[in-house]
Amino acid sequence: AMTGDGKSLAAYLSAMTGKNYTLAMYPTNELARDQEKQVQSYKTKFNPRYDPQIYRLNATTLEDFIETNNLPSKQSGLLNRVDNSEILLTNPDIFHYIHDFRYLRRNAQGKGDNPDKVFKRIDDNYKLFVFDEFHIFSSPQIASILNSILLMQHTGGKRKFLFLSATPSEMLQEFLTKSGMKYVWINPLSHGAYCYDSPNNSGLWRQINQSINLTFPCNLEPSLRSSYEWILENAESIILQFFLDHPQSKGAIILNSIAAVKKLTVALKPLFKRHGLEVRENTGLTGESEKASSVEEADLLIGTSTIDVGVDFKINFLIFEAADGGNFVQRLGRLGRHEGFSAYQAYALLPHFILSRLFELESKPLTDGETYERPTFNDAIRQAYPFINEFTEYPKRWGGIQSAFVFSELKRMSQTYPEAADGFGKDIQNALGIKLKQQYGHIGELKNDGRSKVIDEARSFRGSSQLDCAIYDLTNPNEPDCDRFKTYNLQGILSNFTFEWMEEDEFIQRAKMANAMRSRFKDVLCYLKLTGYRDVREDWKFYINEDIGDIARLAKVQVLKGLEILHPEVDGINQICRSLRGRGLVCYISDYDRATLRAKLGLPIHFQAYGLADKYSFSDRGSPPYTIAFGKSSLILETLVRFWKSKEDLGWIF
């Protein structure tokens, strides 16, 4: 259903009118925080008799709860929250790991907790499981959730699963059909449930979206700097002027680059402050305190993808970039959700080749100055963007590894659930198009080759954090010290930030003094102090002192050591290389360069693939000749190109 249509209310209505315990999952912490406030407002409005307790759970809040209550383990903290929360808001990652048996206490021989100790308690507690904005996930996550749902279905109890999205993927529908699950696909548009004019019996209708004036600035290049430069050039004449012309306005700028957000926040703050207006930031690096207050308190909020999915903004001004058609619809959907403003204005910062498809080509779907209904307009936007790969073959290649582990655990529980293993095995094999016997062979091969880390990667939900660094962040001067301790990926740090090396002891001591110590800081690649951000993205590349051609011809996901970074000499780069060289990284190497792979395969903008040079090409100018993908992205890339011939094996035609 359309953004703002009331999907969340539909999901929680049964919990507000009766004892229907609900577990809801959100892909971002910002969305979960926003929905927590929304559900509290439902509770105030409906005043349910049984007074459901609402709790928001993620890795950080779970860790804090365990420490505050002096609990012995994540398992005890998780079960405590489940037993005391009629409405639990969490993320699909935790849901996945519950049903992948990760919260069990077992020794090296596998003895200990029964496999169903955690998942059964949770599955029996809740009757409705809500997956919000699940479209932002791809086939690896769909396979993971399908494994979890089928495990639940075959271990008893009637449960309902509800997937909510304004831009749903048909891939989930296909998998559900193959698994034999019964489902209903709800689409208000196909039922004629939307009205685009003022209806005569207006009391029976609710306005979903306000009319929006949408402007496409022309001649923007498809580069990371073009949007940033346009905003700077028009900061006073367009952006600030709108707020002066329309007092009490609220706005947001949503960009793809975290460095651009940081720089624009600094540039626009003083300009707006002169008029009593406040500019705030909200990104993956923003501290929890700032995130919690910025959406409500900012007159202009500048952020990245942390705020573009489902957050219920009360704004009437929006500037945004969009990586694909679905991303465009989601971000535009943040605007016009609430009445009471005198004007609603959006600026879509799209590269010129997208605009030409929309307005200039012979088949142009849009005309300047015309008014369009949302569905018609959204279809035109989706068709104008290039193809984005949905990785439909991934579940068959790698999704079955988790299935094999679930099947084995069900075999162990055969006395409790005598028919569960056979039922699960049949359904998951039909759904994913796999043979479990072959999956066990695949697992054995990986173990025998010393690639057990690859198995862990396949069983992860979004992928492991192999290149995450612990950071002490000084880029936001207004943050309290306890919020400065974070984790962020090395690639983003190298591209966008200036930094200094920190010794582990110093970082841990500072974190403890600020009461900000987290268990996730213990497994990081290194410890860094972020001191600022770069005006221009730094040009760097991965490097290995070998002939990569031999490695690339293996055409398989591997665990690789010896990786380094070629980067202009900055503080800490040698220490980072030392940490990197000794770490075994799950990766896939291709002898096609990154630009070629992105173009041929339709890879998403944030796909974790990077340029790689070897001992023969490290001094070459231009883009490195090889590509390296890490973690979950390495499994995906292997699925897409494993049958390609190596470039050296391609024949020549004269």
XYZ file of C-alpha atoms in Angstrom:
654
model
C 0.000 0.000 0.000
C 1.069 3.604 -0.537
C 3.308 5.376 1.949
C 1.143 6.935 4.641
C -1.772 4.603 3.881
C -2.027 3.221 7.427
C -0.155 -0.080 7.160
C 1.263 0.287 10.671
C -2.163 0.950 12.171
C -3.528 -2.118 10.387
C -0.673 -4.184 11.832
C -1.226 -3.085 15.441
C -4.994 -2.746 15.519
C -5.547 -6.296 16.753
C -3.037 -5.702 19.567
C -4.952 -2.575 20.590
C -8.391 -4.204 20.613
C -7.567 -7.612 22.098
C -4.826 -9.801 23.531
C -2.974 -10.378 20.290
C 0.688 -10.283 21.292
C 2.805 -8.842 18.474
C 6.472 -9.073 17.514
C 7.344 -6.454 14.902
C 10.607 -6.191 12.978
C 12.145 -3.081 11.415
C 15.211 -2.971 9.150
C 16.683 0.205 10.703
C 17.011 1.398 14.284
C 15.639 4.800 13.273
C 12.446 3.256 11.938
C 12.050 1.119 15.067
C 12.455 4.230 17.216
C 9.860 6.074 15.130
C 7.423 3.160 15.313
C 7.851 2.869 19.077
C 6.464 6.389 19.389
C 3.704 5.515 16.920
C 2.632 2.419 18.861
C 2.650 4.374 22.115
C 0.297 6.864 20.462
C -1.998 3.999 19.417
C -2.040 2.818 23.012
C -2.991 6.291 24.218
C -5.716 6.583 21.595
C -7.277 3.141 21.947
C -6.601 2.667 25.672
C -6.585 -1.173 25.464
C -7.967 -2.868 28.571
C -5.074 -5.266 29.082
C -2.424 -2.468 28.937
C 0.178 -4.097 26.625
C 3.789 -3.379 27.547
C 5.896 -2.075 24.655
C 9.639 -2.578 24.377
C 12.179 -1.773 21.645
C 14.998 -4.308 21.384
C 18.205 -4.182 19.365
C 21.801 -5.255 20.014
C 22.611 -2.110 21.990
C 19.446 -2.017 24.114
C 19.823 -5.741 24.838
C 23.405 -5.232 25.974
C 22.386 -2.278 28.149
C 19.513 -4.263 29.669
C 21.812 -7.189 30.524
C 24.369 -4.886 32.157
C 21.792 -2.828 34.063
C 20.050 -5.902 35.450
C 23.243 -7.913 36.011
C 22.017 -10.819 33.873
C 24.346 -13.697 32.940
C 23.814 -13.891 29.155
C 22.113 -12.551 26.045
C 19.764 -15.498 26.265
C 18.497 -14.533 29.715
C 18.122 -10.886 28.694
C 16.237 -11.801 25.535
C 13.846 -14.177 27.304
C 13.220 -11.631 30.059
C 12.155 -9.030 27.505
C 9.965 -11.527 25.682
C 8.197 -12.562 28.885
C 7.520 -8.946 29.819
C 6.657 -7.343 26.493
C 3.288 -7.915 24.854
C 4.480 -5.782 21.943
C 8.146 -6.245 21.083
C 9.775 -4.055 18.426
C 13.049 -5.482 17.173
C 14.867 -6.150 13.898
C 14.803 -9.124 11.502
C 18.446 -9.830 12.361
C 17.587 -10.865 15.926
C 14.580 -12.842 14.664
C 16.865 -14.680 12.235
C 19.516 -15.504 14.845
C 16.878 -16.770 17.272
C 15.755 -19.298 14.649
C 19.336 -20.095 13.678
C 19.972 -21.301 17.259
C 22.502 -18.565 18.077
C 21.277 -17.756 21.611
C 21.803 -21.265 22.968
C 24.406 -22.212 25.576
C 26.354 -25.266 24.407
C 29.820 -26.663 24.909
C 32.331 -27.582 22.193
C 30.671 -30.984 21.784
C 27.291 -29.359 21.145
C 25.799 -30.425 24.477
C 23.701 -28.014 26.502
C 20.431 -26.231 25.822
C 17.711 -27.947 23.834
C 17.491 -26.468 20.321
C 13.983 -25.094 20.936
C 14.710 -23.431 24.272
C 14.703 -19.901 22.860
C 12.779 -19.963 19.600
C 9.849 -21.968 20.979
C 9.394 -19.587 23.899
C 9.255 -16.635 21.566
C 7.117 -18.275 18.915
C 4.558 -19.355 21.511
C 4.448 -15.918 23.118
C 3.515 -14.001 19.973
C 0.751 -14.717 17.497
C 1.414 -11.954 14.973
C 4.834 -11.384 13.397
C 5.175 -8.141 11.447
C 7.945 -7.507 8.901
C 7.934 -3.806 8.035
C 9.607 -2.352 4.921
C 11.005 -5.776 4.056
C 11.460 -4.716 0.422
C 14.814 -3.129 1.267
C 16.253 -6.615 1.746
C 17.369 -8.839 -1.085
C 17.191 -12.570 -1.749
C 19.704 -13.596 0.979
C 17.475 -12.114 3.667
C 14.313 -13.504 2.069
C 15.860 -16.985 2.177
C 16.811 -16.521 5.841
C 13.349 -15.402 6.881
C 11.737 -18.200 4.863
C 13.882 -20.739 6.747
C 12.725 -19.209 10.045
C 9.039 -19.142 9.118
C 9.027 -22.739 7.921
C 10.781 -23.805 11.127
C 7.988 -22.104 13.079
C 5.268 -23.594 10.906
C 6.491 -27.135 11.514
C 6.984 -26.833 15.278
C 3.376 -26.068 16.160
C 0.974 -23.241 16.876
C -1.103 -21.101 14.568
C 0.729 -17.893 13.758
C 0.264 -15.095 11.304
C 3.001 -13.285 9.384
C 2.416 -9.826 7.959
C 4.765 -8.172 5.454
C 4.271 -4.431 4.947
C 5.670 -2.353 2.087
C 4.878 0.459 -0.305
C 7.241 -1.085 -2.879
C 7.033 -4.868 -2.435
C 9.187 -7.382 -4.280
C 7.456 -10.241 -6.071
C 10.359 -12.544 -5.152
C 8.896 -13.180 -1.691
C 5.565 -14.087 -3.242
C 7.291 -16.600 -5.531
C 9.083 -18.311 -2.643
C 5.893 -18.479 -0.566
C 4.074 -20.091 -3.475
C 6.779 -22.730 -3.944
C 6.864 -23.513 -0.216
C 3.148 -24.297 -0.208
C 2.316 -21.644 2.383
C -1.100 -20.005 2.222
C -0.953 -16.262 1.789
C -3.035 -13.281 0.728
C -1.512 -10.481 -1.351
C -3.217 -7.205 -0.348
C -3.025 -4.405 -2.912
C -5.473 -1.513 -2.386
C -4.729 -0.133 -5.860
C -5.973 -3.270 -7.599
C -9.183 -3.109 -5.538
C -9.913 0.486 -6.525
C -9.480 1.598 -2.927
C -7.838 4.942 -3.732
C -9.626 8.143 -4.735
C -7.727 10.944 -6.462
C -10.357 13.707 -6.349
C -12.321 15.112 -3.450
C -15.085 12.515 -2.928
C -18.653 13.621 -2.277
C -18.914 11.544 0.889
C -15.583 12.861 2.213
C -16.389 11.739 5.743
C -15.782 8.134 4.663
C -12.341 8.890 3.239
C -8.979 9.846 4.749
C -6.425 11.822 2.781
C -3.192 9.848 2.558
C -0.918 12.357 0.818
C -1.027 16.061 0.180
C -0.453 17.445 -3.312
C 3.244 18.030 -3.909
C 5.107 20.338 -6.243
C 8.081 18.308 -7.500
C 11.068 19.927 -9.224
C 13.881 18.148 -11.072
C 16.997 20.381 -11.256
C 18.649 19.962 -14.653
C 22.169 19.065 -15.800
C 23.283 17.130 -12.730
C 26.136 14.731 -13.380
C 25.940 11.136 -12.044
C 28.615 11.823 -9.423
C 28.780 11.958 -5.639
C 29.552 15.699 -5.653
C 26.854 17.006 -7.991
C 24.024 16.945 -5.435
C 26.254 18.411 -2.742
C 27.329 21.269 -4.998
C 23.748 22.006 -6.120
C 22.591 22.245 -2.508
C 25.467 24.583 -1.605
C 24.795 26.811 -4.607
C 21.087 27.057 -3.777
C 21.277 26.994 0.017
C 20.121 30.578 0.401
C 18.165 31.343 -2.774
C 16.013 28.175 -2.765
C 16.288 26.249 0.509
C 16.394 28.985 3.126
C 14.050 31.177 1.074
C 11.350 28.487 1.189
C 11.473 28.515 4.997
C 11.268 32.317 5.036
C 8.361 32.368 2.567
C 6.524 29.607 4.466
C 6.996 30.074 8.235
C 6.676 27.007 10.498
C 7.969 24.770 7.697
C 9.887 21.575 8.384
C 12.237 19.937 5.905
C 14.656 17.105 5.201
C 17.575 16.476 2.862
C 18.317 12.777 2.188
C 21.615 11.955 0.453
C 23.688 8.850 -0.284
C 27.015 10.183 0.994
C 27.658 10.458 4.725
C 30.506 12.913 4.102
C 28.193 15.171 2.081
C 25.717 15.175 4.977
C 28.472 16.096 7.448
C 29.755 18.951 5.283
C 26.308 20.329 4.461
C 25.284 20.309 8.108
C 28.268 22.494 8.967
C 27.625 24.801 5.993
C 23.883 25.259 6.537
C 23.807 25.511 10.350
C 25.002 29.141 10.612
C 22.919 30.230 7.610
C 19.702 28.954 9.187
C 20.653 29.925 12.738
C 20.613 33.611 11.777
C 16.870 33.199 11.262
C 16.213 31.153 14.393
C 16.080 27.855 12.490
C 17.910 24.679 13.487
C 19.763 22.278 11.200
C 20.533 18.767 12.529
C 22.083 15.590 11.085
C 21.014 11.942 11.247
C 23.288 9.277 9.740
C 24.687 5.879 10.596
C 27.410 7.695 12.535
C 25.067 9.901 14.541
C 24.957 9.078 18.242
C 21.831 7.652 19.863
C 20.977 10.846 21.782
C 21.173 12.975 18.654
C 19.144 10.478 16.617
C 16.408 10.337 19.218
C 15.874 14.105 19.222
C 16.836 15.253 15.728
C 13.708 14.126 13.840
C 11.385 16.044 16.165
C 13.500 19.109 16.952
C 15.157 19.996 13.638
C 13.668 22.548 11.278
C 15.875 21.023 8.570
C 17.146 17.462 9.012
C 20.019 16.257 6.823
C 20.557 12.499 6.701
C 21.318 9.331 4.801
C 19.401 6.076 4.359
C 18.911 5.847 8.142
C 15.913 8.169 7.752
C 14.469 7.270 4.349
C 12.679 4.015 5.180
C 9.212 4.365 6.640
C 9.917 7.196 9.103
C 6.789 9.303 9.604
C 8.143 12.807 9.012
C 5.973 15.857 9.548
C 7.647 17.872 6.798
C 6.630 19.978 3.827
C 10.047 20.439 2.173
C 12.285 17.666 0.825
C 15.483 17.380 -1.212
C 16.673 13.887 -2.055
C 18.834 11.612 -4.166
C 17.653 8.170 -5.255
C 19.751 5.127 -6.147
C 16.898 3.248 -7.860
C 13.173 3.477 -8.544
C 12.068 1.907 -5.269
C 14.431 4.171 -3.359
C 12.896 7.198 -5.132
C 9.352 6.190 -4.162
C 10.387 5.589 -0.550
C 12.163 8.908 -0.157
C 9.490 10.974 -1.881
C 6.996 9.191 0.382
C 8.456 11.004 3.408
C 6.810 14.222 2.166
C 3.173 15.264 2.377
C 2.089 12.753 5.018
C 0.566 15.426 7.276
C -1.748 18.338 6.616
C -1.423 21.826 8.048
C 1.316 23.325 5.853
C 0.750 26.055 3.269
C 2.936 24.399 0.594
C 4.653 21.082 -0.118
C 7.836 21.228 -2.191
C 10.293 18.512 -3.241
C 13.516 18.604 -5.264
C 14.656 15.286 -6.753
C 18.380 15.410 -7.536
C 18.619 12.917 -10.393
C 21.395 12.558 -13.008
C 20.611 13.949 -16.430
C 20.356 10.533 -18.110
C 17.412 9.638 -15.847
C 15.731 12.970 -16.609
C 16.133 12.402 -20.337
C 14.285 9.081 -20.011
C 11.501 10.801 -18.092
C 11.061 13.964 -20.177
C 13.011 13.905 -23.469
C 12.998 10.517 -25.191
C 10.297 9.608 -27.708
C 8.601 7.370 -25.150
C 8.809 10.032 -22.427
C 6.248 9.200 -19.713
C 6.220 12.657 -18.074
C 5.580 16.218 -19.295
C 6.780 19.328 -17.525
C 3.992 21.172 -15.720
C 1.515 18.283 -15.695
C -0.224 16.742 -12.663
C 0.028 12.986 -12.072
C -1.572 10.517 -9.737
C 0.929 8.716 -7.518
C 0.661 5.196 -9.048
C 1.124 6.508 -12.602
C 4.036 8.671 -11.552
C 5.700 5.894 -9.522
C 5.524 3.488 -12.472
C 7.230 6.062 -14.700
C 10.015 6.520 -12.167
C 10.660 2.788 -11.815
C 10.858 2.316 -15.583
C 13.321 5.191 -15.990
C 15.955 3.671 -13.732
C 18.429 1.022 -14.890
C 17.992 -2.613 -13.977
C 18.962 -3.519 -10.381
C 19.843 -7.156 -9.796
C 17.671 -9.023 -7.262
C 20.086 -11.983 -6.995
C 17.375 -14.568 -7.546
C 19.876 -17.456 -7.720
C 21.423 -16.752 -4.325
C 18.908 -18.789 -2.231
C 19.581 -21.890 -4.323
C 23.360 -21.473 -4.138
C 23.846 -20.306 -0.513
C 20.463 -20.058 1.252
C 20.289 -23.820 1.637
C 23.244 -23.868 4.033
C 21.097 -22.411 6.801
C 18.314 -24.836 5.794
C 20.660 -27.782 6.351
C 21.502 -26.620 9.875
C 17.811 -26.092 10.705
C 17.006 -29.563 9.338
C 19.750 -31.112 11.499
C 18.429 -29.423 14.638
C 14.909 -30.653 13.857
C 16.293 -34.167 13.570
C 17.707 -33.766 17.077
C 14.217 -32.802 18.279
C 12.462 -35.728 16.586
C 10.909 -36.983 19.829
C 9.344 -33.570 20.537
C 8.433 -32.798 16.913
C 8.269 -36.189 15.140
C 7.105 -34.868 11.762
C 8.844 -31.494 11.750
C 12.097 -32.436 10.006
C 10.410 -34.181 7.091
C 7.852 -31.422 6.666
C 10.432 -28.657 6.841
C 12.775 -30.527 4.492
C 10.081 -30.988 1.870
C 8.891 -27.374 1.984
C 12.299 -25.697 2.000
C 13.581 -27.847 -0.850
C 10.551 -26.888 -2.940
C 10.825 -23.213 -2.004
C 14.532 -22.731 -2.689
C 14.937 -25.368 -5.398
C 17.606 -27.244 -3.442
C 18.473 -30.759 -2.309
C 19.452 -30.920 1.345
C 21.833 -33.791 0.644
C 23.771 -31.545 -1.721
C 23.850 -28.800 0.915
C 25.564 -31.154 3.361
C 28.068 -31.955 0.641
C 28.652 -28.230 0.095
C 29.176 -27.706 3.848
C 31.616 -30.637 4.025
C 33.610 -29.283 1.109
C 33.928 -25.854 2.754
C 35.047 -27.405 6.048
C 37.592 -29.670 4.379
C 39.067 -26.689 2.494
C 39.487 -24.708 5.727
C 36.704 -22.334 4.742
C 34.407 -22.654 7.761
C 34.194 -18.841 7.882
C 32.306 -19.006 4.578
C 29.676 -21.194 6.256
C 29.309 -18.601 9.025
C 28.872 -15.909 6.379
C 26.170 -17.886 4.601
C 24.326 -18.356 7.903
C 24.526 -14.659 8.788
C 21.597 -12.348 8.037
C 23.093 -9.193 6.531
C 26.676 -10.430 6.562
C 29.463 -10.269 9.094
C 31.335 -7.099 10.026
C 34.805 -8.208 8.961
C 36.100 -4.703 8.249
C 34.335 -2.777 11.008
C 36.504 -0.442 13.062
C 35.842 0.920 16.532
C 35.869 4.689 16.318
C 36.000 7.628 18.685
C 34.083 10.185 16.642
C 34.968 13.884 16.928
C 33.135 14.992 13.757
C 30.004 16.146 15.612
C 30.999 18.722 18.269
C 27.561 18.641 19.907
C 27.566 14.940 20.821
C 27.983 13.870 24.452
C 31.133 11.838 25.015
C 29.205 8.601 25.642
C 27.799 8.770 22.096
C 31.192 9.174 20.406
C 32.092 5.483 20.687
C 30.799 3.656 17.607
C 31.658 1.155 14.916
C 31.927 1.951 11.214
C 33.265 0.150 8.153
C 36.857 0.726 7.117
C 35.959 1.441 3.487
C 33.706 4.368 4.436
C 36.338 5.754 6.791
C 39.098 5.617 4.162
C 36.936 7.354 1.555
C 35.309 10.078 3.619
C 37.143 10.875 6.845
C 40.416 12.034 8.304
C 41.483 9.925 11.237
C 44.223 9.004 13.691
C 45.297 5.638 15.012
C 44.261 4.702 18.559
C 45.703 1.937 20.668
C 43.162 -0.593 21.912
C 43.919 0.085 25.583
C 43.347 3.815 25.178
C 40.055 3.306 23.345
C 38.727 0.774 25.879
C 39.737 2.951 28.825
C 38.019 6.001 27.352
C 34.888 3.998 26.526
C 34.697 2.641 30.061
C 35.137 6.108 31.552
C 32.270 7.359 29.357
C 30.139 4.336 30.298
C 30.013 3.438 26.603
C 31.753 0.053 26.520
C 30.111 -2.444 24.161
C 30.940 -6.075 23.450
C 31.048 -5.354 19.709
C 34.229 -3.284 20.237
C 36.161 -6.451 21.087
C 36.157 -8.060 17.624
C 36.889 -5.013 15.465
C 39.671 -4.656 12.920
C 41.263 -1.671 14.675
C 40.619 1.443 16.764
C 40.538 4.902 15.176
C 39.791 8.487 16.127
C 37.745 10.333 13.478
C 38.984 13.922 13.356
C 37.156 15.335 10.336
C 35.821 14.625 6.861
C 37.335 15.033 3.435
C 36.270 17.655 0.915
C 36.893 15.139 -1.878
C 36.566 11.350 -1.581
C 40.007 9.840 -1.144
C 41.308 7.656 -3.971
C 42.510 4.386 -2.447
C 42.444 0.693 -3.326
C 42.981 -2.726 -1.841
C 46.285 -4.412 -2.666
C 47.845 -7.842 -2.326
C 51.502 -8.572 -3.059
C 50.837 -11.589 -5.270
C 49.768 -12.449 -8.806
C 46.001 -12.118 -8.368
C 45.343 -13.810 -11.698
C 46.007 -17.193 -10.103
C 43.594 -16.438 -7.245
C 40.877 -15.066 -9.523
C 40.955 -18.175 -11.711
C 39.894 -20.263 -8.695
C 36.458 -18.593 -9.071
C 35.352 -19.391 -5.533
C 34.635 -17.675 -2.248
C 37.701 -18.016 -0.068
C 39.269 -16.958 3.212
C 42.151 -14.682 2.256
C 45.039 -13.276 4.289
C 47.672 -10.749 3.262
C 45.395 -7.932 2.088
C 46.690 -4.358 2.351
C 45.615 -0.844 1.359
C 47.233 1.519 -1.114
C 46.438 4.939 0.298
C 48.234 8.290 0.481
C 50.356 8.249 3.614
C 48.167 9.299 6.534
C 48.389 8.695 10.254
C 47.651 5.091 11.084
C 47.567 3.593 7.588
C 50.576 1.337 8.252
C 49.025 0.071 11.488
C 45.726 -0.567 9.673
C 47.588 -2.582 7.029
C 49.237 -4.679 9.729
C 45.832 -5.472 11.245
C 44.388 -6.206 7.820
C 47.213 -8.495 6.673
C 46.751 -10.878 9.560
C 42.976 -11.204 9.317
C 41.398 -14.008 7.289
C 38.690 -12.337 5.215
C 35.789 -14.050 3.446
C 36.001 -12.639 -0.067
C 35.606 -13.280 -3.783
C 38.051 -11.948 -6.386
C 37.170 -11.319 -10.025
C 39.555 -10.345 -12.812
C 36.910 -7.981 -14.177
C 37.157 -4.393 -12.942
C 34.481 -2.960 -10.678
C 32.903 -0.636 -13.277
C 32.417 -3.540 -15.698
C 30.816 -5.737 -13.037
C 28.469 -2.972 -11.884
C 27.335 -2.284 -15.440
C 26.941 -5.914 -16.522
C 25.361 -7.218 -13.317
C 23.189 -4.280 -12.247
C 24.784 -4.120 -8.790
C 23.146 -1.791 -6.225
C 24.903 1.427 -5.252
C 26.060 0.169 -1.852
C 27.191 -3.280 -3.002
C 30.399 -4.136 -1.130
C 32.789 -4.511 -4.091
C 36.050 -2.592 -4.414
C 39.025 -2.154 -6.689
C 41.974 -4.488 -6.110
C 45.537 -4.275 -7.399
C 48.322 -6.877 -7.326
C 52.111 -6.770 -7.549
C 51.929 -6.206 -11.308
C 49.291 -3.470 -11.327
C 49.711 -1.516 -8.075
C 51.467 1.388 -9.837
C 48.974 1.610 -12.713
C 47.020 4.813 -13.043
C 43.258 4.624 -13.200
C 40.962 1.984 -11.811
C 42.476 -1.297 -10.548
C 42.008 -4.243 -12.929
C 40.528 -6.587 -10.311
C 37.501 -6.501 -8.024
C 37.208 -7.867 -4.496
C 33.903 -8.364 -2.678
C 33.633 -9.146 1.021
C 31.275 -11.036 3.297
C 27.733 -11.555 2.077
C 28.551 -9.592 -1.079
C 31.269 -12.128 -1.930
C 28.702 -14.947 -1.882
C 26.362 -12.925 -4.080
C 29.088 -12.030 -6.578
C 30.211 -15.659 -6.775
C 26.630 -16.669 -7.555
C 26.490 -14.180 -10.422
C 29.853 -14.822 -12.113
C 31.046 -18.298 -11.122
C 30.389 -19.642 -14.624
C 32.096 -16.748 -16.385
C 35.356 -17.467 -18.125
C 38.429 -15.721 -16.817
C 39.419 -12.747 -18.983
C 42.680 -14.516 -19.791
C 40.719 -17.497 -21.117
C 38.566 -15.460 -23.488
C 39.354 -16.128 -27.133
C 40.156 -13.491 -29.732
C 38.277 -13.167 -33.023
C 40.157 -11.609 -35.931
